Amino acid sequence: QVQLVESGGGVVQPGGSLRLSCEASGFTFSSHGLHWVRQAPGKGLEWVAFIRYDGSKNYYADSVKGRFTISRDNSKNTLYLQMNSLRTEDTAIYYCAKVPDSGEPHWGQGTLVIVSS
Amino acid sequence: EIVLTQSPATLSLFPGERVTLSCRASQSITSYLAWYQQKPGQAPRLLIYGVSNRATGIPARFSGSGSGTDFTLTITSLEPEDFALYYCQHHVNWPPGLTFGGGTKVEIK
């Protein structure tokens, strides 16, 4: 079965950096594009970034463009989100998600990022 | 940019009632429409994908329908565990991304 397990969250000061990871199993990792989605406390869901199956193209929400970088290592079945210049408004639970053109989407359980001084 | 609008924001209902949640798109969209349920402290749980396909393990009381700009999630008879927040989500092909509705909270009356 498909499993997505996020890690790397924690508490960081404004202006700091953090790298999130998402380890995948149960499907052919190198054949699927993947997303990061976040949810701030008490708020709705917000799409953050997408990476193509081969890592050749990335797309970002305007709110994180220039600060966040999505990447992947297909040899390790792992997705990453490098977050730089963090702001208090980046505080959220971050989910990785596999949302195919056809077939069932899958999400991880999320990792919490708190940006606070 | 496609915007998804969910209505109403909150519904107060009794267990056993039938409920229909609405998700309206700002322009006609394809079949990439999914519904999620979320309870406090939990990750979103996939209910429906591709407009009307129930996800693995989802009870038959949940169903999805719609086309064009209007989509609905129906729960035929509310169980106590169904009181939660519900989101619709569209999968955008170009540029790639996901859009979400603002959510509808189904609460116990």
PDB file of C-alpha atoms in Angstrom:
ATOM      1  CA  GLN A   1       0.000   0.000   0.000  1.00  0.00           C
ATOM      2  CA  VAL A   2       1.086   3.574  -0.626  1.00  0.00           C
ATOM      3  CA  GLN A   3       2.788   5.223   2.320  1.00  0.00           C
ATOM      4  CA  LEU A   4       4.119   8.757   2.636  1.00  0.00           C
ATOM      5  CA  VAL A   5       5.952   9.645   5.840  1.00  0.00           C
ATOM      6  CA  GLU A   6       7.015  13.231   6.489  1.00  0.00           C
ATOM      7  CA  SER A   7       9.760  14.274   8.894  1.00  0.00           C
ATOM      8  CA  GLY A   8      12.010  17.201   9.677  1.00  0.00           C
ATOM      9  CA  GLY A   9       9.557  19.589  11.269  1.00  0.00           C
ATOM     10  CA  GLY A  10      10.361  21.559  14.370  1.00  0.00           C
ATOM     11  CA  VAL A  11      10.717  25.006  15.891  1.00  0.00           C
ATOM     12  CA  VAL A  12      12.816  27.580  14.043  1.00  0.00           C
ATOM     13  CA  GLN A  13      13.338  31.304  14.432  1.00  0.00           C
ATOM     14  CA  PRO A  14      12.129  33.790  11.830  1.00  0.00           C
ATOM     15  CA  GLY A  15      14.685  34.019   9.044  1.00  0.00           C
ATOM     16  CA  GLY A  16      15.885  30.496   9.692  1.00  0.00           C
ATOM     17  CA  SER A  17      15.892  27.380   7.534  1.00  0.00           C
ATOM     18  CA  LEU A  18      14.494  23.882   7.742  1.00  0.00           C
ATOM     19  CA  ARG A  19      14.455  20.875   5.421  1.00  0.00           C
ATOM     20  CA  LEU A  20      11.481  18.556   5.355  1.00  0.00           C
ATOM     21  CA  SER A  21      11.613  15.014   4.011  1.00  0.00           C
ATOM     22  CA  CYS A  22       8.918  12.660   2.770  1.00  0.00           C
ATOM     23  CA  GLU A  23       9.814   8.983   2.470  1.00  0.00           C
ATOM     24  CA  ALA A  24       7.620   7.063   0.049  1.00  0.00           C
ATOM     25  CA  SER A  25       6.831   3.386  -0.373  1.00  0.00           C
ATOM     26  CA  GLY A  26       4.266   1.146  -2.028  1.00  0.00           C
ATOM     27  CA  PHE A  27       4.469   2.652  -5.520  1.00  0.00           C
ATOM     28  CA  THR A  28       6.991   3.409  -8.265  1.00  0.00           C
ATOM     29  CA  PHE A  29       8.336   6.654  -6.821  1.00  0.00           C
ATOM     30  CA  SER A  30      10.219   7.726  -9.959  1.00  0.00           C
ATOM     31  CA  SER A  31       7.039   7.635 -12.069  1.00  0.00           C
ATOM     32  CA  HIS A  32       4.965  10.181 -10.137  1.00  0.00           C
ATOM     33  CA  GLY A  33       4.931  13.907  -9.568  1.00  0.00           C
ATOM     34  CA  LEU A  34       4.509  14.935  -5.936  1.00  0.00           C
ATOM     35  CA  HIS A  35       3.126  17.915  -4.031  1.00  0.00           C
ATOM     36  CA  TRP A  36       3.667  19.677  -0.718  1.00  0.00           C
ATOM     37  CA  VAL A  37       0.539  21.091   0.925  1.00  0.00           C
ATOM     38  CA  ARG A  38       0.347  22.984   4.210  1.00  0.00           C
ATOM     39  CA  GLN A  39      -2.254  23.937   6.780  1.00  0.00           C
ATOM     40  CA  ALA A  40      -1.732  26.792   9.202  1.00  0.00           C
ATOM     41  CA  PRO A  41      -3.320  26.433  12.674  1.00  0.00           C
ATOM     42  CA  GLY A  42      -7.085  26.807  12.400  1.00  0.00           C
ATOM     43  CA  LYS A  43      -6.895  27.527   8.665  1.00  0.00           C
ATOM     44  CA  GLY A  44      -7.649  25.727   5.426  1.00  0.00           C
ATOM     45  CA  LEU A  45      -5.413  23.767   3.096  1.00  0.00           C
ATOM     46  CA  GLU A  46      -2.868  25.586   0.921  1.00  0.00           C
ATOM     47  CA  TRP A  47      -0.892  24.095  -1.937  1.00  0.00           C
ATOM     48  CA  VAL A  48       2.843  24.853  -1.638  1.00  0.00           C
ATOM     49  CA  ALA A  49       4.829  23.177  -4.426  1.00  0.00           C
ATOM     50  CA  PHE A  50       4.928  20.431  -7.079  1.00  0.00           C
ATOM     51  CA  ILE A  51       7.786  18.520  -8.649  1.00  0.00           C
ATOM     52  CA  ARG A  52       7.641  16.417 -11.796  1.00  0.00           C
ATOM     53  CA  TYR A  53       8.366  12.693 -11.630  1.00  0.00           C
ATOM     54  CA  ASP A  54      11.928  13.161 -12.875  1.00  0.00           C
ATOM     55  CA  GLY A  55      12.666  16.362 -10.969  1.00  0.00           C
ATOM     56  CA  SER A  56      13.034  18.330 -14.204  1.00  0.00           C
ATOM     57  CA  LYS A  57      10.434  21.004 -13.350  1.00  0.00           C
ATOM     58  CA  ASN A  58       9.177  22.587 -10.152  1.00  0.00           C
ATOM     59  CA  TYR A  59       6.210  24.847  -9.470  1.00  0.00           C
ATOM     60  CA  TYR A  60       5.504  26.990  -6.428  1.00  0.00           C
ATOM     61  CA  ALA A  61       2.777  28.990  -4.776  1.00  0.00           C
ATOM     62  CA  ASP A  62       3.488  32.732  -4.895  1.00  0.00           C
ATOM     63  CA  SER A  63       3.642  32.794  -1.078  1.00  0.00           C
ATOM     64  CA  VAL A  64       6.794  30.631  -1.029  1.00  0.00           C
ATOM     65  CA  LYS A  65       8.414  31.344  -4.400  1.00  0.00           C
ATOM     66  CA  GLY A  66      12.078  32.283  -4.028  1.00  0.00           C
ATOM     67  CA  ARG A  67      12.235  30.976  -0.444  1.00  0.00           C
ATOM     68  CA  PHE A  68      11.285  27.286  -0.715  1.00  0.00           C
ATOM     69  CA  THR A  69      12.811  24.623  -2.967  1.00  0.00           C
ATOM     70  CA  ILE A  70      11.210  21.290  -3.728  1.00  0.00           C
ATOM     71  CA  SER A  71      13.479  18.436  -4.792  1.00  0.00           C
ATOM     72  CA  ARG A  72      13.583  14.669  -4.878  1.00  0.00           C
ATOM     73  CA  ASP A  73      16.008  11.763  -4.800  1.00  0.00           C
ATOM     74  CA  ASN A  74      14.524   8.933  -6.834  1.00  0.00           C
ATOM     75  CA  SER A  75      17.278   6.550  -5.684  1.00  0.00           C
ATOM     76  CA  LYS A  76      16.092   7.045  -2.090  1.00  0.00           C
ATOM     77  CA  ASN A  77      12.339   7.323  -2.766  1.00  0.00           C
ATOM     78  CA  THR A  78      12.403  10.618  -0.903  1.00  0.00           C
ATOM     79  CA  LEU A  79      10.872  14.041  -1.516  1.00  0.00           C
ATOM     80  CA  TYR A  80      12.283  17.179   0.091  1.00  0.00           C
ATOM     81  CA  LEU A  81      11.233  20.728   0.861  1.00  0.00           C
ATOM     82  CA  GLN A  82      14.037  23.148   1.676  1.00  0.00           C
ATOM     83  CA  MET A  83      12.560  26.161   3.454  1.00  0.00           C
ATOM     84  CA  ASN A  84      14.681  29.297   3.794  1.00  0.00           C
ATOM     85  CA  SER A  85      13.932  32.802   5.093  1.00  0.00           C
ATOM     86  CA  LEU A  86      11.112  31.389   7.177  1.00  0.00           C
ATOM     87  CA  ARG A  87       8.373  33.718   8.405  1.00  0.00           C
ATOM     88  CA  THR A  88       5.884  33.357  11.226  1.00  0.00           C
ATOM     89  CA  GLU A  89       3.154  32.882   8.622  1.00  0.00           C
ATOM     90  CA  ASP A  90       4.916  29.694   7.422  1.00  0.00           C
ATOM     91  CA  THR A  91       3.888  28.016  10.679  1.00  0.00           C
ATOM     92  CA  ALA A  92       1.810  25.051   9.605  1.00  0.00           C
ATOM     93  CA  ILE A  93       1.538  21.309   9.263  1.00  0.00           C
ATOM     94  CA  TYR A  94       3.234  20.295   6.014  1.00  0.00           C
ATOM     95  CA  TYR A  95       1.921  17.310   4.069  1.00  0.00           C
ATOM     96  CA  CYS A  96       3.382  15.545   1.062  1.00  0.00           C
ATOM     97  CA  ALA A  97       0.818  14.229  -1.382  1.00  0.00           C
ATOM     98  CA  LYS A  98       0.670  12.010  -4.427  1.00  0.00           C
ATOM     99  CA  VAL A  99      -2.225  13.208  -6.585  1.00  0.00           C
ATOM    100  CA  PRO A 100      -2.215  11.336  -9.887  1.00  0.00           C
ATOM    101  CA  ASP A 101      -4.133  12.317 -13.021  1.00  0.00           C
ATOM    102  CA  SER A 102      -6.146   9.170 -12.551  1.00  0.00           C
ATOM    103  CA  GLY A 103      -6.417   6.914  -9.562  1.00  0.00           C
ATOM    104  CA  GLU A 104      -6.560   7.512  -5.858  1.00  0.00           C
ATOM    105  CA  PRO A 105      -4.611  10.369  -4.216  1.00  0.00           C
ATOM    106  CA  HIS A 106      -2.544   9.650  -1.108  1.00  0.00           C
ATOM    107  CA  TRP A 107      -1.331  11.969   1.627  1.00  0.00           C
ATOM    108  CA  GLY A 108       1.094  11.602   4.501  1.00  0.00           C
ATOM    109  CA  GLN A 109       0.277  12.372   8.127  1.00  0.00           C
ATOM    110  CA  GLY A 110       2.183  15.652   8.090  1.00  0.00           C
ATOM    111  CA  THR A 111       5.021  17.298   9.999  1.00  0.00           C
ATOM    112  CA  LEU A 112       4.619  20.448  12.095  1.00  0.00           C
ATOM    113  CA  VAL A 113       6.747  23.515  11.469  1.00  0.00           C
ATOM    114  CA  ILE A 114       6.647  26.353  14.010  1.00  0.00           C
ATOM    115  CA  VAL A 115       8.358  29.619  13.164  1.00  0.00           C
ATOM    116  CA  SER A 116       8.704  31.633  16.337  1.00  0.00           C
ATOM    117  CA  SER A 117      11.224  33.689  18.220  1.00  0.00           C
TER     118      SER A 117
ATOM    119  CA  GLU B   1      -6.842  30.782 -11.497  1.00  0.00           C
ATOM    120  CA  ILE B   2      -9.690  28.469 -10.547  1.00  0.00           C
ATOM    121  CA  VAL B   3     -11.405  29.254  -7.248  1.00  0.00           C
ATOM    122  CA  LEU B   4     -13.477  26.654  -5.400  1.00  0.00           C
ATOM    123  CA  THR B   5     -16.312  27.954  -3.227  1.00  0.00           C
ATOM    124  CA  GLN B   6     -17.904  25.670  -0.664  1.00  0.00           C
ATOM    125  CA  SER B   7     -21.280  26.340   0.847  1.00  0.00           C
ATOM    126  CA  PRO B   8     -22.523  26.663   3.414  1.00  0.00           C
ATOM    127  CA  ALA B   9     -19.629  27.340   5.758  1.00  0.00           C
ATOM    128  CA  THR B  10     -21.364  25.472   8.575  1.00  0.00           C
ATOM    129  CA  LEU B  11     -24.214  22.990   8.720  1.00  0.00           C
ATOM    130  CA  SER B  12     -25.950  21.984  11.951  1.00  0.00           C
ATOM    131  CA  LEU B  13     -27.670  18.619  11.635  1.00  0.00           C
ATOM    132  CA  PHE B  14     -28.948  15.663  13.639  1.00  0.00           C
ATOM    133  CA  PRO B  15     -27.467  12.172  13.353  1.00  0.00           C
ATOM    134  CA  GLY B  16     -29.363  10.202  10.737  1.00  0.00           C
ATOM    135  CA  GLU B  17     -30.064  13.197   8.529  1.00  0.00           C
ATOM    136  CA  ARG B  18     -29.093  13.374   4.875  1.00  0.00           C
ATOM    137  CA  VAL B  19     -26.609  16.104   3.965  1.00  0.00           C
ATOM    138  CA  THR B  20     -25.476  17.573   0.667  1.00  0.00           C
ATOM    139  CA  LEU B  21     -22.351  19.717   0.546  1.00  0.00           C
ATOM    140  CA  SER B  22     -21.706  22.033  -2.366  1.00  0.00           C
ATOM    141  CA  CYS B  23     -18.465  22.917  -4.154  1.00  0.00           C
ATOM    142  CA  ARG B  24     -18.672  25.442  -6.983  1.00  0.00           C
ATOM    143  CA  ALA B  25     -15.784  26.200  -9.340  1.00  0.00           C
ATOM    144  CA  SER B  26     -15.190  29.642 -10.860  1.00  0.00           C
ATOM    145  CA  GLN B  27     -14.898  28.014 -14.278  1.00  0.00           C
ATOM    146  CA  SER B  28     -15.641  24.627 -15.752  1.00  0.00           C
ATOM    147  CA  ILE B  29     -13.216  21.991 -14.544  1.00  0.00           C
ATOM    148  CA  THR B  30     -12.416  18.435 -15.539  1.00  0.00           C
ATOM    149  CA  SER B  31     -13.068  15.339 -13.480  1.00  0.00           C
ATOM    150  CA  TYR B  32     -10.170  16.096 -11.123  1.00  0.00           C
ATOM    151  CA  LEU B  33     -12.367  16.841  -8.133  1.00  0.00           C
ATOM    152  CA  ALA B  34     -11.847  15.217  -4.746  1.00  0.00           C
ATOM    153  CA  TRP B  35     -13.426  15.471  -1.304  1.00  0.00           C
ATOM    154  CA  TYR B  36     -11.659  15.172   2.035  1.00  0.00           C
ATOM    155  CA  GLN B  37     -12.852  14.868   5.616  1.00  0.00           C
ATOM    156  CA  GLN B  38     -10.800  16.332   8.442  1.00  0.00           C
ATOM    157  CA  LYS B  39     -11.203  16.019  12.194  1.00  0.00           C
ATOM    158  CA  PRO B  40      -9.320  18.107  14.782  1.00  0.00           C
ATOM    159  CA  GLY B  41      -5.696  17.075  15.118  1.00  0.00           C
ATOM    160  CA  GLN B  42      -5.859  14.704  12.160  1.00  0.00           C
ATOM    161  CA  ALA B  43      -4.650  14.767   8.580  1.00  0.00           C
ATOM    162  CA  PRO B  44      -7.253  15.105   5.828  1.00  0.00           C
ATOM    163  CA  ARG B  45      -8.840  11.784   4.923  1.00  0.00           C
ATOM    164  CA  LEU B  46      -9.683  11.144   1.279  1.00  0.00           C
ATOM    165  CA  LEU B  47     -13.346  10.316   0.705  1.00  0.00           C
ATOM    166  CA  ILE B  48     -13.989  10.777  -3.021  1.00  0.00           C
ATOM    167  CA  TYR B  49     -11.726  11.259  -6.060  1.00  0.00           C
ATOM    168  CA  GLY B  50     -12.446  11.728  -9.742  1.00  0.00           C
ATOM    169  CA  VAL B  51     -15.797  13.360  -8.797  1.00  0.00           C
ATOM    170  CA  SER B  52     -17.566  10.138  -7.852  1.00  0.00           C
ATOM    171  CA  ASN B  53     -15.074   7.388  -6.956  1.00  0.00           C
ATOM    172  CA  ARG B  54     -15.104   6.332  -3.330  1.00  0.00           C
ATOM    173  CA  ALA B  55     -11.655   5.924  -1.833  1.00  0.00           C
ATOM    174  CA  THR B  56     -10.557   2.628  -0.356  1.00  0.00           C
ATOM    175  CA  GLY B  57     -12.449   1.793   2.813  1.00  0.00           C
ATOM    176  CA  ILE B  58     -14.954   4.660   2.589  1.00  0.00           C
ATOM    177  CA  PRO B  59     -18.526   3.658   3.503  1.00  0.00           C
ATOM    178  CA  ALA B  60     -21.210   3.626   0.834  1.00  0.00           C
ATOM    179  CA  ARG B  61     -23.160   6.400   2.587  1.00  0.00           C
ATOM    180  CA  PHE B  62     -20.644   8.827   1.045  1.00  0.00           C
ATOM    181  CA  SER B  63     -21.122   9.694  -2.625  1.00  0.00           C
ATOM    182  CA  GLY B  64     -19.918  12.389  -4.990  1.00  0.00           C
ATOM    183  CA  SER B  65     -21.445  13.816  -8.128  1.00  0.00           C
ATOM    184  CA  GLY B  66     -21.405  16.804 -10.448  1.00  0.00           C
ATOM    185  CA  SER B  67     -19.847  18.211 -13.569  1.00  0.00           C
ATOM    186  CA  GLY B  68     -18.786  21.513 -15.088  1.00  0.00           C
ATOM    187  CA  THR B  69     -18.757  23.992 -12.225  1.00  0.00           C
ATOM    188  CA  ASP B  70     -21.066  22.350  -9.658  1.00  0.00           C
ATOM    189  CA  PHE B  71     -20.122  19.389  -7.518  1.00  0.00           C
ATOM    190  CA  THR B  72     -21.693  17.791  -4.461  1.00  0.00           C
ATOM    191  CA  LEU B  73     -20.787  15.419  -1.673  1.00  0.00           C
ATOM    192  CA  THR B  74     -23.752  13.562  -0.213  1.00  0.00           C
ATOM    193  CA  ILE B  75     -23.894  11.653   3.046  1.00  0.00           C
ATOM    194  CA  THR B  76     -27.115   9.668   3.061  1.00  0.00           C
ATOM    195  CA  SER B  77     -27.430   9.228   6.837  1.00  0.00           C
ATOM    196  CA  LEU B  78     -25.099  11.032   9.199  1.00  0.00           C
ATOM    197  CA  GLU B  79     -23.230   8.865  11.675  1.00  0.00           C
ATOM    198  CA  PRO B  80     -21.726  10.396  14.842  1.00  0.00           C
ATOM    199  CA  GLU B  81     -18.231  10.034  13.362  1.00  0.00           C
ATOM    200  CA  ASP B  82     -19.198  12.076  10.268  1.00  0.00           C
ATOM    201  CA  PHE B  83     -19.344  15.379  12.145  1.00  0.00           C
ATOM    202  CA  ALA B  84     -16.202  17.026  10.826  1.00  0.00           C
ATOM    203  CA  LEU B  85     -14.794  19.521   8.344  1.00  0.00           C
ATOM    204  CA  TYR B  86     -15.063  18.753   4.620  1.00  0.00           C
ATOM    205  CA  TYR B  87     -12.911  20.151   1.810  1.00  0.00           C
ATOM    206  CA  CYS B  88     -13.177  19.872  -1.944  1.00  0.00           C
ATOM    207  CA  GLN B  89      -9.990  19.910  -4.019  1.00  0.00           C
ATOM    208  CA  HIS B  90      -9.209  20.322  -7.708  1.00  0.00           C
ATOM    209  CA  HIS B  91      -6.126  18.997  -9.412  1.00  0.00           C
ATOM    210  CA  VAL B  92      -4.847  21.609 -11.875  1.00  0.00           C
ATOM    211  CA  ASN B  93      -2.979  20.281 -14.892  1.00  0.00           C
ATOM    212  CA  TRP B  94      -1.320  23.484 -16.044  1.00  0.00           C
ATOM    213  CA  PRO B  95       0.483  24.955 -14.329  1.00  0.00           C
ATOM    214  CA  PRO B  96       0.513  21.946 -12.007  1.00  0.00           C
ATOM    215  CA  GLY B  97      -0.986  22.548  -8.609  1.00  0.00           C
ATOM    216  CA  LEU B  98      -3.878  21.918  -6.278  1.00  0.00           C
ATOM    217  CA  THR B  99      -6.711  24.236  -5.310  1.00  0.00           C
ATOM    218  CA  PHE B 100      -8.917  23.789  -2.270  1.00  0.00           C
ATOM    219  CA  GLY B 101     -12.311  25.035  -1.211  1.00  0.00           C
ATOM    220  CA  GLY B 102     -12.628  26.897   2.057  1.00  0.00           C
ATOM    221  CA  GLY B 103     -14.356  23.975   3.764  1.00  0.00           C
ATOM    222  CA  THR B 104     -17.762  23.167   5.222  1.00  0.00           C
ATOM    223  CA  LYS B 105     -18.087  22.249   8.868  1.00  0.00           C
ATOM    224  CA  VAL B 106     -20.779  19.697   9.662  1.00  0.00           C
ATOM    225  CA  GLU B 107     -21.699  19.991  13.329  1.00  0.00           C
ATOM    226  CA  ILE B 108     -24.147  18.238  15.608  1.00  0.00           C
ATOM    227  CA  LYS B 109     -27.392  20.119  16.176  1.00  0.00           C
TER     228      LYS B 109
END
